CSV table of C-alpha atoms in Angstrom, one decimal:
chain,number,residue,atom,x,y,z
Y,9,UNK,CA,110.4,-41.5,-98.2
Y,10,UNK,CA,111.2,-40.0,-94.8
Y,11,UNK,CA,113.1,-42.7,-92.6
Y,12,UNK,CA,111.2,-41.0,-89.4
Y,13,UNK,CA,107.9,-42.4,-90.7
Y,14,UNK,CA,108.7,-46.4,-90.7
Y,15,UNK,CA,110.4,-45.9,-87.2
Y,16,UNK,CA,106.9,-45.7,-85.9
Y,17,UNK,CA,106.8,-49.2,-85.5
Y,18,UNK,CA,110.6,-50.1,-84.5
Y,19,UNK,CA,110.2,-53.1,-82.7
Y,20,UNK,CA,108.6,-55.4,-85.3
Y,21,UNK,CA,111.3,-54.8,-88.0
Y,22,UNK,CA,114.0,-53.2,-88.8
Y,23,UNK,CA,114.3,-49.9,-91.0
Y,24,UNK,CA,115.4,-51.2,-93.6
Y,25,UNK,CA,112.8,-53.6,-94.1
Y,26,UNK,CA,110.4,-50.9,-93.7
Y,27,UNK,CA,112.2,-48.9,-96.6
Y,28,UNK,CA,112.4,-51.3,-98.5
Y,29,UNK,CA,108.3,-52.2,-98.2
Y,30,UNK,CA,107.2,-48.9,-98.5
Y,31,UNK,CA,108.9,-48.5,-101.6
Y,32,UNK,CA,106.9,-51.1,-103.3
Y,33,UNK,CA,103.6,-48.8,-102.6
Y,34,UNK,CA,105.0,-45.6,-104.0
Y,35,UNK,CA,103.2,-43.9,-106.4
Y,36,UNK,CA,99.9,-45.7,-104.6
Y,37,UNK,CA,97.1,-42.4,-103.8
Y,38,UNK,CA,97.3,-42.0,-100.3
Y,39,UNK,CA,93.2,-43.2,-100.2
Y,40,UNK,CA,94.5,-46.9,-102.0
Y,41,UNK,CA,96.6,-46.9,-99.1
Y,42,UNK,CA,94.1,-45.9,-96.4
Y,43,UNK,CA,91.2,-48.2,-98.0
Y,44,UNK,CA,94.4,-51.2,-98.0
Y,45,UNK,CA,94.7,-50.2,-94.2
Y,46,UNK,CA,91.2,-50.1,-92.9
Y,47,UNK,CA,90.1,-53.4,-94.6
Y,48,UNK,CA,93.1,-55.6,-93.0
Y,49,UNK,CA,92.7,-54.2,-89.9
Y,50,UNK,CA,88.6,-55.0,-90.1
Y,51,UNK,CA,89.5,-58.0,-91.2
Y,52,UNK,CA,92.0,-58.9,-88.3
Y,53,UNK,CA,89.8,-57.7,-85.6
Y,54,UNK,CA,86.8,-59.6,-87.0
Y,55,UNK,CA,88.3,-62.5,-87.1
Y,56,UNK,CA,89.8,-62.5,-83.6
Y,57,UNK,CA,86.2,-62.2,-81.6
Y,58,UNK,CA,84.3,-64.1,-84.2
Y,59,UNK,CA,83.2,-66.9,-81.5
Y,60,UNK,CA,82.3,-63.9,-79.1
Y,61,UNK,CA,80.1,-62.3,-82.2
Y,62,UNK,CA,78.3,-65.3,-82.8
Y,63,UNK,CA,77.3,-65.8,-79.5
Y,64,UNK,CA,76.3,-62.5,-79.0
Y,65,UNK,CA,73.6,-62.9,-82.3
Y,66,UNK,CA,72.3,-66.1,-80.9
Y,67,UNK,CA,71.5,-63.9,-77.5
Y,68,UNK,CA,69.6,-61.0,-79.4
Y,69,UNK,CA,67.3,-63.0,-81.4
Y,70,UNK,CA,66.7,-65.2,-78.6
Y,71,UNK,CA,67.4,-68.4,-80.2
Y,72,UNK,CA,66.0,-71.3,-78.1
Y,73,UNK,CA,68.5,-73.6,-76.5
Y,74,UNK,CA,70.8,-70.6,-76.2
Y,75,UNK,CA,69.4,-67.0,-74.5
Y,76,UNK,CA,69.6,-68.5,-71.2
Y,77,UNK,CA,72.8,-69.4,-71.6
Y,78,UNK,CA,76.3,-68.3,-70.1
Y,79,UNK,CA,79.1,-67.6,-72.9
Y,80,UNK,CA,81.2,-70.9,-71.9
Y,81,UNK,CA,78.1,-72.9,-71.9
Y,82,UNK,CA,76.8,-71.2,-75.0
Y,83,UNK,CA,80.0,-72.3,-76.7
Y,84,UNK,CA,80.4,-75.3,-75.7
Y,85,UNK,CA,77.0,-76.2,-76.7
Y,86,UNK,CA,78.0,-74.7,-80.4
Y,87,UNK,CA,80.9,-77.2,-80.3
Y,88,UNK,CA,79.1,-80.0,-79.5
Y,89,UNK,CA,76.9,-79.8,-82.2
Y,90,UNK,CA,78.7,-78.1,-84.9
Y,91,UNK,CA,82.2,-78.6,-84.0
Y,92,UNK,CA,85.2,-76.0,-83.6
Y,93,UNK,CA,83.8,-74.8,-86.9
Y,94,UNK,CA,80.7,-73.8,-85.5
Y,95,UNK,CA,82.2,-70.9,-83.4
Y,96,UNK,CA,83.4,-69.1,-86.4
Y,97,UNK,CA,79.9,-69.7,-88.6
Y,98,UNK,CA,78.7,-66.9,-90.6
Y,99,UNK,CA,82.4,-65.2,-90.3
Y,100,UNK,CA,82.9,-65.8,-93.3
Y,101,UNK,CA,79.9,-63.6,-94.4
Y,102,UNK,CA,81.3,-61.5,-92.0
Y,103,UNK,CA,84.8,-61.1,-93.2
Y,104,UNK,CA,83.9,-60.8,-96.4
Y,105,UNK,CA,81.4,-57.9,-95.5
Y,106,UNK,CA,83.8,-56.4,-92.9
Y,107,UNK,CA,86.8,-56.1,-95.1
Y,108,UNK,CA,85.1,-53.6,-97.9
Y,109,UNK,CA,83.2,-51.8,-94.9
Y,110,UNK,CA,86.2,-51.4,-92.9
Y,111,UNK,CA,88.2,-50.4,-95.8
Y,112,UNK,CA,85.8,-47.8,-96.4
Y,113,UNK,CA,85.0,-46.7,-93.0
Y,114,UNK,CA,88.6,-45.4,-92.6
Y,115,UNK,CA,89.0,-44.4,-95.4
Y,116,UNK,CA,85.6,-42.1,-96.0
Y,117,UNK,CA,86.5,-41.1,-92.5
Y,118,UNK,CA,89.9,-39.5,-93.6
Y,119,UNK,CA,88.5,-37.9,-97.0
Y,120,UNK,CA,85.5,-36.5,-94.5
Y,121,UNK,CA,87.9,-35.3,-92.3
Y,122,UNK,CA,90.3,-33.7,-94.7
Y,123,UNK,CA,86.9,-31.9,-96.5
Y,124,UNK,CA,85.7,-30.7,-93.3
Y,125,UNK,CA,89.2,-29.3,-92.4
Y,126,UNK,CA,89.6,-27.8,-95.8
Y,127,UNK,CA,86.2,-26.4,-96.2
Y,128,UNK,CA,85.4,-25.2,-92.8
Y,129,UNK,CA,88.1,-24.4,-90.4
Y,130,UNK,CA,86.5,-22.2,-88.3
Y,131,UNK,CA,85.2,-25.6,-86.7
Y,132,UNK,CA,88.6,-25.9,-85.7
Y,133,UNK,CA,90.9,-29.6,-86.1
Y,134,UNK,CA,89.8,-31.1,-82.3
Y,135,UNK,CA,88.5,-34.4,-82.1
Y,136,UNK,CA,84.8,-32.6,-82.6
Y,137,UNK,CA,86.0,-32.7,-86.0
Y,138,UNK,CA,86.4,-36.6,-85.7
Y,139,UNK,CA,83.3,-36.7,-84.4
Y,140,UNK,CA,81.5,-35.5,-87.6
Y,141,UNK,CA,83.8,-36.9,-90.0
Y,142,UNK,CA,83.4,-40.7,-87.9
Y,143,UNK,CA,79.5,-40.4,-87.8
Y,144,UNK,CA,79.5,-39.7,-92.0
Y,145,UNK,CA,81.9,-42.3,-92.8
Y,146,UNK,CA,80.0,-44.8,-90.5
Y,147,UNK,CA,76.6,-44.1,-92.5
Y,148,UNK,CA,78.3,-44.2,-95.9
Y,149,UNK,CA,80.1,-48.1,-94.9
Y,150,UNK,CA,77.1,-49.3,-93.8
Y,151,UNK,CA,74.7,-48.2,-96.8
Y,152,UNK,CA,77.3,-49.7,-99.1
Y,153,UNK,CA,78.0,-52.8,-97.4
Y,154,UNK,CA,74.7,-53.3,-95.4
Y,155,UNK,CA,73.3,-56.8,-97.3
Y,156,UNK,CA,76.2,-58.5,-96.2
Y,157,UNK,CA,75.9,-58.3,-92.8
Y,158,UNK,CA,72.1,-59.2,-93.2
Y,159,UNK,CA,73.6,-62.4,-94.9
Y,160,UNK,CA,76.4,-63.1,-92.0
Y,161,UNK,CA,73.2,-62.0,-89.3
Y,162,UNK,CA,71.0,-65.3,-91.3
Y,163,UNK,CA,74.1,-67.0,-91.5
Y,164,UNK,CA,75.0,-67.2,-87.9
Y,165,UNK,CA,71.6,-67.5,-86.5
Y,166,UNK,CA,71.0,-71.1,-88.0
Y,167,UNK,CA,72.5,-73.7,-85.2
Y,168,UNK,CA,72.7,-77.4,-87.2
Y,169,UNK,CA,74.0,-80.2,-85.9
Y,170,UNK,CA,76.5,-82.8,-87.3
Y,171,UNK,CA,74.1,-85.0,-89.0
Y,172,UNK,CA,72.8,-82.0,-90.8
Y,173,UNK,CA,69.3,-81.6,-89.0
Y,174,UNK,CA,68.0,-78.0,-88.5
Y,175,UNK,CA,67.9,-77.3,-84.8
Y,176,UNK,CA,66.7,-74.4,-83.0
Y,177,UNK,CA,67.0,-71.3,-84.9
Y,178,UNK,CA,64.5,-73.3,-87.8
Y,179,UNK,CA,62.0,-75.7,-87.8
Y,180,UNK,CA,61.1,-76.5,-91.3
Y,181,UNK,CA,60.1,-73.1,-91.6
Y,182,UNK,CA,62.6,-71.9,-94.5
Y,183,UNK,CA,65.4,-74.2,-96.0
Y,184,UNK,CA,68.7,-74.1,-94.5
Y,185,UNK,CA,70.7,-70.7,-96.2
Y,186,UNK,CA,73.8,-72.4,-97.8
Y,187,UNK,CA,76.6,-69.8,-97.9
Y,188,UNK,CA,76.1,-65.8,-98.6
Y,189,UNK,CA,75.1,-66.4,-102.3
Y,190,UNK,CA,72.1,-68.5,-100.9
Y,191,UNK,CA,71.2,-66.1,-98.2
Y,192,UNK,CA,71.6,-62.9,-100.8
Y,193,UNK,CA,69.2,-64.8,-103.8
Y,194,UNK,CA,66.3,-66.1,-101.4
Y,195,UNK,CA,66.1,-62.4,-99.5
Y,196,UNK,CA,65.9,-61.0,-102.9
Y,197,UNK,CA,62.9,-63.4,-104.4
Y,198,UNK,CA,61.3,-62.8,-100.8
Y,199,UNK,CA,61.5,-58.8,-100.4
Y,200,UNK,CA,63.8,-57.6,-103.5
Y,201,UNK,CA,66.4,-54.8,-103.3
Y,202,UNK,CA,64.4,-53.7,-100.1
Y,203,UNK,CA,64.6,-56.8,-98.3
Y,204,UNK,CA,68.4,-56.6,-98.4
Y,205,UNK,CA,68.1,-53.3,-96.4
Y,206,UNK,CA,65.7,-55.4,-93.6
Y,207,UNK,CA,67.2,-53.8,-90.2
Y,208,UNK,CA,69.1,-51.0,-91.7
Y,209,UNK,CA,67.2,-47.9,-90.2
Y,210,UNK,CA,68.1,-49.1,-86.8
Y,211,UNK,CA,71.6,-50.0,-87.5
Y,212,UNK,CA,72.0,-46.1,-89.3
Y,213,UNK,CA,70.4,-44.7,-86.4
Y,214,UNK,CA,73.0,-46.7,-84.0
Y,215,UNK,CA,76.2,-46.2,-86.7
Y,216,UNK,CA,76.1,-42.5,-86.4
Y,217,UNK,CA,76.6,-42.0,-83.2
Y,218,UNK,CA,78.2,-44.5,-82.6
Y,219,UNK,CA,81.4,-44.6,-85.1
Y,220,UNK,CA,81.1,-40.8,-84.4
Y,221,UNK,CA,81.6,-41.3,-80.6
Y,222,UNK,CA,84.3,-44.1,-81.5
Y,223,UNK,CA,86.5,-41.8,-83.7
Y,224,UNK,CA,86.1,-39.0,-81.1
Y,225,UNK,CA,87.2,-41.0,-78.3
Y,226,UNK,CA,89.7,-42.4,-79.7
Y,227,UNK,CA,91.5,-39.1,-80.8
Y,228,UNK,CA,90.5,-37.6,-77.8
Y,229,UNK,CA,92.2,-40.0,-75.7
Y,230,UNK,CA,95.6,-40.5,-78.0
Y,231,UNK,CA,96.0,-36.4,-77.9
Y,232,UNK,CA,95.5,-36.2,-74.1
Y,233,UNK,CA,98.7,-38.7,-73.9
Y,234,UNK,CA,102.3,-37.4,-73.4
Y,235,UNK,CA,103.6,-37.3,-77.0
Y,236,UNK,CA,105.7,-39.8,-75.6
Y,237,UNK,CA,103.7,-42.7,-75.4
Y,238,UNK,CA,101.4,-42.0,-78.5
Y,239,UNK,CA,103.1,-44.2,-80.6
Y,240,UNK,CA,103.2,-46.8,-77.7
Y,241,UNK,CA,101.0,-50.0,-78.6
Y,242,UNK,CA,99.8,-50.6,-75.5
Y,243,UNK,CA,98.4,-46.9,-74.9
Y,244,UNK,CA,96.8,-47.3,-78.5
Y,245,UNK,CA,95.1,-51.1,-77.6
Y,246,UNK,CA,94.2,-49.2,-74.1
Y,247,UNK,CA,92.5,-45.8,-76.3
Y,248,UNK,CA,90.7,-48.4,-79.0
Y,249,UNK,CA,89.2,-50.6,-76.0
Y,250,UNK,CA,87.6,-47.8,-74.4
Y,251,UNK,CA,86.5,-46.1,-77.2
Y,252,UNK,CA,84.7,-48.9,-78.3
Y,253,UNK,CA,83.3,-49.6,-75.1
Y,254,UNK,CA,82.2,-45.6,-74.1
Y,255,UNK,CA,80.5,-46.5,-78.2
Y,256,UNK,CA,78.6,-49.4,-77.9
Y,257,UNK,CA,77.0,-48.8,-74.2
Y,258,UNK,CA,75.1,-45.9,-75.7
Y,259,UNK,CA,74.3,-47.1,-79.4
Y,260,UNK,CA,73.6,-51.8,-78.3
Y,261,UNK,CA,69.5,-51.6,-78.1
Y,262,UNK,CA,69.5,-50.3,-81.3
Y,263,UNK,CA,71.7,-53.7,-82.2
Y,264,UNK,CA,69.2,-56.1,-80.9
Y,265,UNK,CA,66.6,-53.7,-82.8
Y,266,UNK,CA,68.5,-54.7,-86.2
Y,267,UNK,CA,69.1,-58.1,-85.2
Y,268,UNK,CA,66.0,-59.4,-84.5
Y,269,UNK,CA,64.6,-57.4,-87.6
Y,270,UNK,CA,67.5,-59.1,-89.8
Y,271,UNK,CA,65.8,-62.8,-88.7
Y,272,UNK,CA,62.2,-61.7,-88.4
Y,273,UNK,CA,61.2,-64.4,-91.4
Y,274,UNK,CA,63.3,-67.1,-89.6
Y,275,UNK,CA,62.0,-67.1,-86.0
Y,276,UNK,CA,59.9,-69.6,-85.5
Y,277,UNK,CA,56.5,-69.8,-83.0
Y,278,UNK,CA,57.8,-69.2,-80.1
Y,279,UNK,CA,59.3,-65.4,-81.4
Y,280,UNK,CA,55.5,-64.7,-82.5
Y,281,UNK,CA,57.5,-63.8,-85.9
Y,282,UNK,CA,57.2,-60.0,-85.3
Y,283,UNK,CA,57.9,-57.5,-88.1
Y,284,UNK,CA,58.9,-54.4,-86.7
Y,285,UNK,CA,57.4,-51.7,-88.8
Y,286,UNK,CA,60.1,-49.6,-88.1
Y,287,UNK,CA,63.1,-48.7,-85.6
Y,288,UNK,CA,60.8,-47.2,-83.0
Y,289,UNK,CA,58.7,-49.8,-83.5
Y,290,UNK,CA,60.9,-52.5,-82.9
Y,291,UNK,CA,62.1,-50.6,-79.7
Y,292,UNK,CA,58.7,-50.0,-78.3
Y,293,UNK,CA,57.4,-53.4,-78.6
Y,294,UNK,CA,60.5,-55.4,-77.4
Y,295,UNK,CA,59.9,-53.3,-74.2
Y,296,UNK,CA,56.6,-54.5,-74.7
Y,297,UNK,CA,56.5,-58.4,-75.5
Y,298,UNK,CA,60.0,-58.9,-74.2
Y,299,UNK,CA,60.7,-56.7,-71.4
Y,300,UNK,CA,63.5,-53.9,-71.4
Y,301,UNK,CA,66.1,-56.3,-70.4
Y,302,UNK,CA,66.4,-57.5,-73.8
Y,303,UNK,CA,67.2,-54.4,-75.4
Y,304,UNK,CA,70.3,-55.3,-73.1
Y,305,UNK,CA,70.6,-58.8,-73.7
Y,306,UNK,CA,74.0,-59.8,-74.8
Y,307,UNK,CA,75.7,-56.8,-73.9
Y,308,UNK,CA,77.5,-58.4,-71.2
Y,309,UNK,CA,79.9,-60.7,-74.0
Y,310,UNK,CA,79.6,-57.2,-76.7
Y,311,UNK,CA,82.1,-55.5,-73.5
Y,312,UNK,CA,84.2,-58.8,-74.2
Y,313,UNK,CA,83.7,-58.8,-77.8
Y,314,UNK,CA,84.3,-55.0,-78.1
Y,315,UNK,CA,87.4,-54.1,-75.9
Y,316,UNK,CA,89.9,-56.4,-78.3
Y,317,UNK,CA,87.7,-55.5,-81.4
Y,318,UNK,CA,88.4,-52.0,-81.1
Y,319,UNK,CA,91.9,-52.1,-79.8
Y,320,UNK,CA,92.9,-54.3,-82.6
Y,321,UNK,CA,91.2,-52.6,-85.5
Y,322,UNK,CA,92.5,-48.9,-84.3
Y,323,UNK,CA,96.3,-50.0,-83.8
Y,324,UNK,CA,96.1,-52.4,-86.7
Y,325,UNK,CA,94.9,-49.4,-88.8
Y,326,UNK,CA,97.4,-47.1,-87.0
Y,327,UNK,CA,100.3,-49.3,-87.3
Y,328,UNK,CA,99.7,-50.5,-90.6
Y,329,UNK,CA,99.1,-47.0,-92.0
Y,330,UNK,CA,102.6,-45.9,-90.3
Y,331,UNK,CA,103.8,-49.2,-92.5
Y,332,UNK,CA,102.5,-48.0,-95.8
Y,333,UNK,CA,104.1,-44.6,-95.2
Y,334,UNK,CA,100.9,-42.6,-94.0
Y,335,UNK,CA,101.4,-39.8,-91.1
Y,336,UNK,CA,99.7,-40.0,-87.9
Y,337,UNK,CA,96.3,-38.9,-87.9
Y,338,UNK,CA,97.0,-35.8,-85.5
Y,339,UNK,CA,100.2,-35.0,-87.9
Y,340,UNK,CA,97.7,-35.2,-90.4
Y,341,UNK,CA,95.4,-33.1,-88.8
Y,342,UNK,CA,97.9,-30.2,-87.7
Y,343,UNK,CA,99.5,-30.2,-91.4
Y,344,UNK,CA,96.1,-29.3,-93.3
Y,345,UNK,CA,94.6,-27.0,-90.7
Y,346,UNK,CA,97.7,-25.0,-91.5
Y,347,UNK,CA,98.0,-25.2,-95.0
C-alpha cells in the first residue's frame, strides 16, 4: 500500500504504525471500509454534544420546566434531578441509531457519488455533484434508520427524577419507556410499522437539503483551500463547522416539525396533544398555536451543538478514511472523472 497515503495523518503516529494497521484491512471492499469510517465518526461526534442534543429536544417540544430555560440552567436542572447521567439520556438510543446511519450516510454518499460520476459526466465532478449525491445518501440513512431516532427522540424527552417519579415531560399519561426495546414495542402496538415512521416526512423534507447543502459545502470549501493546508486538521474542523452551520440554518423548523410529531402521544394538557396531519401541517399550525418563534426555538444551542458535531464527524471520517487506506475524496473525485 502506497506509503504517501498513511502520511495524511503524520502527527498522530508514525508510518510504520500506519503500515502496519492498514495492512490488517487489506483485502476489505473499499465500501466495508467507508461504512467502518462513517459509523465511528457518527458515533464520536454524537457522543461529544450529546448534553447539547438533549437539551435542544427538551426546547422543541416545549417540555414544561425547561423551554424557558438558558442551556446552563437547563443543565443544571437535568443534573439535579437525574444526575451526570441525565445529560447523556437517550444517547444511547442515539448512538446506537447514529452509528448504522452514519455508516451509511458516507458510505451511500460515496457509491452515489461514484454512480453519478460514472454514469453522467457531463454533470461534471464539482461539488454540485456532492450536492446530489449528499441529498440521496441523506434520504436513504434516514429511511433505514428512522425508528431509532423516534426511540432516542421518546427517550430523551422523559425528565425523571432520582426517586423515580415522572416529572414534566409525563403525567401518568403513558408509562415511563424503559430503554429502546420498550420505546420500539409500545409505538408498534400503538400505530404499527407506521407509527415507527411518526415525524419522518418532515425530517425527509429537511435531510435532503440539508445533507445535500452539508456535503456541498464542505467540498466546496476544502477545494477553495491552498492544496497546502487541505490535509491540515484545523482547516478541516473550520470547513465541517461551517458546513453544518450554512446546513442547519435553512433546514431547523423542519426539526422542531419532526420533534414535536415524534412526542405527540406523550405531551400532556398543556401541548393540547396536537397530531400534525402532515409536515405542512405541523408548520402551519405551530405558527398558529405557538407563534413563529418556535419553529426557531432551540436553534440558538443547535449553532453550539452543530459547529463541533460537524467538524468532528467530517475530519473523523476524513482522517479515519486516510487511516484505512482510502484516497481523499477530491483524489477520488479527479481519478474516476478521468477514467
Amino acid at each position: 500500500m502506497d506509503s504517501s497515503q498513511g502520511s495524511t495523518i503524520a502527527g498522530f503516529v508514525d508510518n510504520a504504525s500506519i503500515q502496519r494497521k492498514q495492512s490488517s484491512f487489506d483485502g476489505v471492499p473499499v465500501y466495508v471500509k467507508e461504512l467502518i469510517a462513517g459509523g465511528f465518526a457518527g458515533a464520536l461526534s454524537k457522543t461529544a454534544v450529546a448534553p447539547l442534543e438533549r437539551v435542544k429536544i427538551l426546547w422543541q417540544t416545549r417540555t414544561p420546566g425547561f423551554h424557558s430555560l438558558g442551556v446552563y440552567e437547563s443543565m443544571n436542572k437535568l443534573v439535579k434531578r437525574e444526575g451526570f447521567q441525565g445529560l447523556y439520556k437517550g444517547n444511547g438510543a442515539g448512538v446506537i441509531r447514529i452509528v448504522p446511519y452514519a455508516a451509511l450516510h458516507f458510505m451511500t454518499y460515496e457509491r452515489y457519488k461514484s454512480w453519478i460520476l460514472n454514469n453522467y459526466p457531463v454533470l461534471g465532478s464539482g461539488p454540485c455533484i456532492d450536492l446530489l449525491a449528499g441529498s440521496a445518501a441523506g434520504g436513504t440513512s434516514v429511511l433505514c434508520t428512522y425508528p431509532l431516532d423516534l426511540a432516542r427522540t421518546k427517550l430523551a424527552y422523559q425528565v425523571v427524577d432520582t426517586r423515580g417519579d415522572i416529572k414534566d415531560g409525563i403525567r401518568g399519561v403513558q408509562p415511563t419507556h424503559n430503554g429502546i426495546k420498550g420505546v420500539l414495542t409500545s409505538v408498534y402496538k400503538e400505530g404499527g410499522a407506521r407509527g415507527l415512521y411518526r415525524g419522518a416526512g418532515p425530517t425527509l423534507t429537511g435531510i435532503l437539503p440539508y445533507a445535500g447543502l452539508k456535503f456541498y459545502m464542505y467540498e466546496k470549501l476544502k477545494t477553495n483551500l491552498p492544496e497546502e493546508h487541505q490535509k491540515s486538521i484545523v482547516m478541516r474542523l473550520s470547513c465541517g463547522a461551517l458546513a453544518g452551520l450554512f446546513g442547519q440554518t435553512l433546514t431547523y423548523p423542519l426539526d422542531v416539525v419532526k420533534r414535536q410529531m415524534q412526542v405527540g402521544s406523550l405531551q400532556n394538557a398543556s401541548h393540547e396533544n396536537v397530531r400534525y396531519k402532515n409536515t405542512i401541517d405541523g408548520l402551519r399550525t405551530i405558527v398558529r398555536t405557538q407563534g413563529w418563534r418556535q419553529l426557531f426555538h432551540g436553534v440558538s444551542i443547535n449553532y453550539i451543538r452543530i459547529v463541533p458535531s460537524a467538524a468532528i464527524s467530517f475530519t473523523t471520517y476524513d482522517m479515519t478514511k486516510s487511516w484505512l487506506g482510502l484516497p481523499p475524496q477530491q483524489q477520488k473525485s479527479r481519478s474516476v472523472s478521468a477514467a
